[in-house]
């Protein structure tokens, strides 16, 4: 038993030290950024990533550093990563828009149907953590209502408790469902940023395929299919075709 207790405290101490190390590196990186030493700041931020510590703030700071170095594809990549974790952050959204103004391709996006926009806005109303906290809170409320319903002798209290049980379980399921959907969206690897200066999009997954159109670095594309080292992509205006996987970096790639 003593061995298990000792092992627990060792793990706890290691995790705390690990987190403190990441925080110290973040502060160091931010300090270098404030001194306009952007390349050194990126090196420090990469060390934080190497510790498997990710956050919207980390990705945002990396995006800012790359932007200052005029490396716009990398800036867009990390702004997109940050936005996945904090979809309603105005600073991230603004900087991402500014970075996209710096790339060559200005492609008009096909407008989404209004109910799809509303659904996405609802899902992204809160972060995963907030949706999860709301859901768990209502799960507890459900059990409290169940206890009151079981113990109460008053018809009015039982009726109120039953209504509370019904309402809380519905809200819990919905909010936890939203958290799960956001979690799955954040884990999906179906979006990427082009990192090759100029890419010919082919009609088939082969070098001999007919060139359909050309895209340039910094453009965000959606991955629709994969075949060996080729991916089928769709650009914002709806056009699609095949390019090499080596021409892009996947946004959610770990």
Coordinates of C-alpha atoms in Angstrom, one line a residue:
X1 CA 0.0 0.0 0.0
X2 CA 2.8 2.4 0.9
X3 CA 4.4 1.8 -2.5
X4 CA 1.1 2.9 -4.2
X5 CA 0.9 6.0 -2.1
X6 CA 4.5 6.9 -2.8
X7 CA 4.0 6.3 -6.5
X8 CA 0.9 8.6 -6.5
X9 CA 2.8 11.4 -4.8
X10 CA 5.7 11.0 -7.2
X11 CA 3.4 11.3 -10.2
X12 CA 1.6 14.3 -8.6
X13 CA 4.9 16.0 -8.0
X14 CA 6.1 15.3 -11.5
X15 CA 2.9 16.6 -13.1
X16 CA 3.1 19.8 -11.1
X17 CA 6.7 20.3 -12.0
X18 CA 5.9 19.6 -15.6
X19 CA 3.2 22.3 -15.6
X20 CA 5.4 24.8 -13.9
X21 CA 8.2 24.1 -16.4
X22 CA 5.7 24.9 -19.3
X23 CA 4.6 28.1 -17.6
X24 CA 8.2 29.2 -17.2
X25 CA 8.9 28.6 -20.8
X26 CA 5.8 30.5 -21.8
X27 CA 6.9 33.5 -19.8
X28 CA 10.4 33.2 -21.4
X29 CA 8.9 33.1 -24.8
X30 CA 6.6 36.1 -24.2
X31 CA 9.6 38.0 -22.8
X32 CA 11.6 37.3 -26.0
X33 CA 8.6 38.3 -28.1
X34 CA 8.3 41.6 -26.2
X35 CA 12.0 42.2 -27.1
X36 CA 11.2 41.5 -30.8
X37 CA 13.4 38.4 -30.8
X38 CA 10.7 36.4 -32.6
X39 CA 12.8 33.5 -33.9
X40 CA 14.1 32.8 -30.3
X41 CA 10.5 33.1 -29.0
X42 CA 9.3 30.5 -31.5
X43 CA 12.1 28.2 -30.4
X44 CA 10.9 28.5 -26.8
X45 CA 7.3 28.0 -27.7
X46 CA 8.2 24.9 -29.6
X47 CA 9.7 23.5 -26.4
X48 CA 6.4 24.0 -24.7
X49 CA 4.7 22.1 -27.5
X50 CA 7.3 19.3 -27.1
X51 CA 6.0 18.9 -23.6
X52 CA 2.6 18.2 -25.0
X53 CA 1.2 21.4 -23.5
X54 CA -1.1 23.2 -25.8
X55 CA -3.4 26.2 -25.4
X56 CA -5.0 28.9 -27.5
X57 CA -2.6 31.4 -25.9
X58 CA 0.4 29.4 -27.0
X59 CA -0.8 28.9 -30.6
X60 CA -1.8 32.6 -30.7
X61 CA 1.6 33.8 -29.5
X62 CA 3.3 31.5 -32.1
X63 CA 1.0 32.9 -34.8
X64 CA 2.0 36.4 -33.8
X65 CA 5.7 35.5 -33.8
X66 CA 5.5 34.0 -37.3
X67 CA 3.5 37.0 -38.5
X68 CA 6.2 39.4 -37.3
X69 CA 8.7 37.3 -39.4
X70 CA 6.4 37.6 -42.4
X71 CA 6.0 33.8 -42.4
X72 CA 2.3 34.1 -43.2
X73 CA 1.5 30.4 -43.9
X74 CA 2.9 29.5 -40.4
X75 CA 1.1 32.4 -38.8
X76 CA -2.2 31.3 -40.4
X77 CA -1.6 27.7 -39.3
X78 CA -1.1 28.6 -35.7
X79 CA -4.0 31.2 -35.7
X80 CA -6.2 28.4 -37.0
X81 CA -5.0 26.1 -34.2
X82 CA -5.7 28.8 -31.7
X83 CA -9.2 29.4 -33.1
X84 CA -10.0 25.7 -32.8
X85 CA -9.5 26.0 -29.0
X86 CA -11.0 29.5 -28.6
X87 CA -13.5 30.0 -31.5
X88 CA -15.0 33.2 -30.1
X89 CA -11.7 35.0 -29.2
X90 CA -11.9 38.3 -31.1
X91 CA -8.1 38.9 -31.1
X92 CA -7.5 35.5 -32.7
X93 CA -10.2 36.1 -35.3
X94 CA -8.9 39.6 -36.1
X95 CA -5.3 38.5 -36.5
X96 CA -6.3 35.6 -38.6
X97 CA -8.2 37.9 -41.0
X98 CA -5.2 40.2 -41.2
X99 CA -2.8 37.3 -41.9
X100 CA -5.1 36.1 -44.7
X101 CA -4.9 39.5 -46.4
X102 CA -1.2 38.9 -46.8
X103 CA -1.5 35.8 -49.0
X104 CA -1.9 35.7 -52.7
X105 CA -5.2 33.8 -53.0
X106 CA -8.3 35.8 -52.3
X107 CA -11.0 33.3 -52.9
X108 CA -14.6 34.1 -52.2
X109 CA -16.2 31.5 -49.9
X110 CA -19.4 29.8 -50.9
X111 CA -22.0 31.0 -48.4
X112 CA -23.4 28.5 -46.0
X113 CA -27.1 27.9 -45.5
X114 CA -28.5 30.0 -42.6
X115 CA -29.3 27.1 -40.4
X116 CA -25.8 25.7 -40.7
X117 CA -24.4 29.0 -39.7
X118 CA -26.7 29.2 -36.7
X119 CA -25.8 25.6 -35.7
X120 CA -22.1 26.3 -35.9
X121 CA -22.6 29.6 -33.9
X122 CA -24.5 27.7 -31.2
X123 CA -21.8 25.0 -31.0
X124 CA -19.1 27.6 -30.7
X125 CA -21.0 29.8 -28.3
X126 CA -18.8 28.4 -25.5
X127 CA -15.5 26.4 -25.3
X128 CA -15.4 22.6 -24.7
X129 CA -14.6 23.1 -21.1
X130 CA -17.5 25.5 -20.5
X131 CA -20.0 23.2 -22.2
X132 CA -18.7 20.3 -20.2
X133 CA -19.0 22.2 -16.9
X134 CA -22.6 23.2 -17.7
X135 CA -23.4 19.7 -18.6
X136 CA -21.9 18.2 -15.4
X137 CA -23.6 20.9 -13.3
X138 CA -27.0 19.8 -14.6
X139 CA -26.1 16.1 -14.1
X140 CA -25.6 17.0 -10.4
X141 CA -28.9 19.0 -10.4
X142 CA -30.6 15.9 -11.9
X143 CA -29.5 13.8 -8.9
X144 CA -30.4 16.4 -6.4
X145 CA -33.9 16.6 -7.9
X146 CA -34.1 12.8 -7.9
X147 CA -33.2 12.8 -4.1
X148 CA -35.9 15.5 -3.4
X149 CA -38.4 13.6 -5.5
X150 CA -37.7 10.3 -3.6
X151 CA -37.8 11.8 -0.1
X152 CA -40.5 14.5 -0.4
X153 CA -44.0 13.7 0.8
X154 CA -45.5 16.8 -0.7
X155 CA -47.2 16.6 -4.0
X156 CA -46.0 20.1 -5.0
X157 CA -42.4 19.3 -4.1
X158 CA -42.5 16.0 -6.0
X159 CA -44.0 17.7 -9.0
X160 CA -41.4 20.4 -9.0
X161 CA -38.6 17.9 -8.4
X162 CA -39.8 15.7 -11.3
X163 CA -39.9 18.8 -13.6
X164 CA -36.4 19.6 -12.4
X165 CA -35.2 16.1 -13.2
X166 CA -36.7 16.2 -16.7
X167 CA -35.3 19.6 -17.5
X168 CA -31.9 19.1 -16.0
X169 CA -31.3 15.8 -17.8
X170 CA -32.3 17.3 -21.2
X171 CA -30.0 20.3 -20.7
X172 CA -27.2 18.0 -19.5
X173 CA -27.5 15.7 -22.6
X174 CA -27.6 18.7 -25.0
X175 CA -24.7 20.6 -23.5
X176 CA -22.5 17.5 -23.1
X177 CA -23.4 16.7 -26.7
X178 CA -22.2 20.2 -27.7
X179 CA -18.9 19.6 -25.8
X180 CA -18.5 16.2 -27.6
X181 CA -19.2 17.7 -31.0
X182 CA -16.6 20.5 -30.4
X183 CA -14.1 17.9 -29.2
X184 CA -14.6 15.8 -32.4
X185 CA -14.3 18.9 -34.5
X186 CA -11.1 19.9 -32.8
X187 CA -9.6 16.4 -33.3
X188 CA -10.6 16.2 -37.0
X189 CA -7.7 16.4 -39.5
X190 CA -9.7 17.5 -42.5
X191 CA -8.4 21.0 -42.8
X192 CA -4.9 22.1 -43.9
X193 CA -2.8 25.1 -44.9
X194 CA -0.9 25.2 -48.1
X195 CA 2.9 25.5 -47.5
X196 CA 4.2 25.3 -51.1
X197 CA 4.7 28.7 -52.9
X198 CA 2.7 27.5 -55.9
X199 CA 0.7 24.3 -56.3
X200 CA -1.0 22.9 -59.4
X201 CA -4.2 21.2 -58.4
X202 CA -4.6 18.0 -60.5
X203 CA -7.7 16.2 -61.8
X204 CA -6.3 12.9 -60.6
X205 CA -3.9 11.7 -57.8
X206 CA -1.0 11.5 -60.2
X207 CA 1.7 13.8 -61.6
X208 CA 0.4 13.1 -65.1
X209 CA -3.1 14.4 -64.1
X210 CA -4.5 17.4 -65.8
X211 CA -3.8 20.7 -64.0
X212 CA -7.2 22.3 -63.1
X213 CA -6.1 25.4 -61.3
X214 CA -3.2 26.8 -59.2
X215 CA -3.2 27.7 -55.5
X216 CA -0.6 29.4 -53.3
X217 CA 0.9 29.2 -49.9
X218 CA -1.2 30.3 -47.0
X219 CA -4.5 29.1 -48.4
X220 CA -6.7 27.0 -46.1
X221 CA -8.2 23.9 -47.8
X222 CA -10.5 21.1 -46.8
X223 CA -9.3 17.5 -47.2
X224 CA -12.0 15.3 -48.8
X225 CA -10.0 12.2 -49.6
X226 CA -6.6 10.6 -49.4
X227 CA -4.8 8.2 -51.6
X228 CA -1.2 7.2 -50.8
X229 CA 0.7 10.5 -50.8
X230 CA -2.1 12.4 -52.5
X231 CA -5.0 14.3 -51.0
X232 CA -8.2 15.5 -52.6
X233 CA -8.8 19.1 -51.5
X234 CA -11.7 21.6 -51.8
X235 CA -11.0 25.3 -51.8
X236 CA -13.4 27.9 -50.4
X237 CA -15.2 28.5 -53.7
X238 CA -16.1 24.8 -54.0
X239 CA -13.5 23.8 -56.6
X240 CA -11.6 20.6 -55.9
X241 CA -8.8 18.5 -57.1
X242 CA -5.7 16.5 -56.0
X243 CA -2.4 17.7 -54.6
X244 CA 0.6 16.1 -52.8
X245 CA 0.3 15.7 -49.0
X246 CA 3.7 17.3 -48.8
X247 CA 2.3 20.6 -50.1
X248 CA 0.3 21.2 -46.9
X249 CA 0.4 21.1 -43.1
X250 CA -2.7 19.7 -41.4
X251 CA -4.1 22.1 -38.8
X252 CA -4.9 19.5 -36.2
X253 CA -1.9 17.3 -36.9
X254 CA -0.2 16.5 -33.5

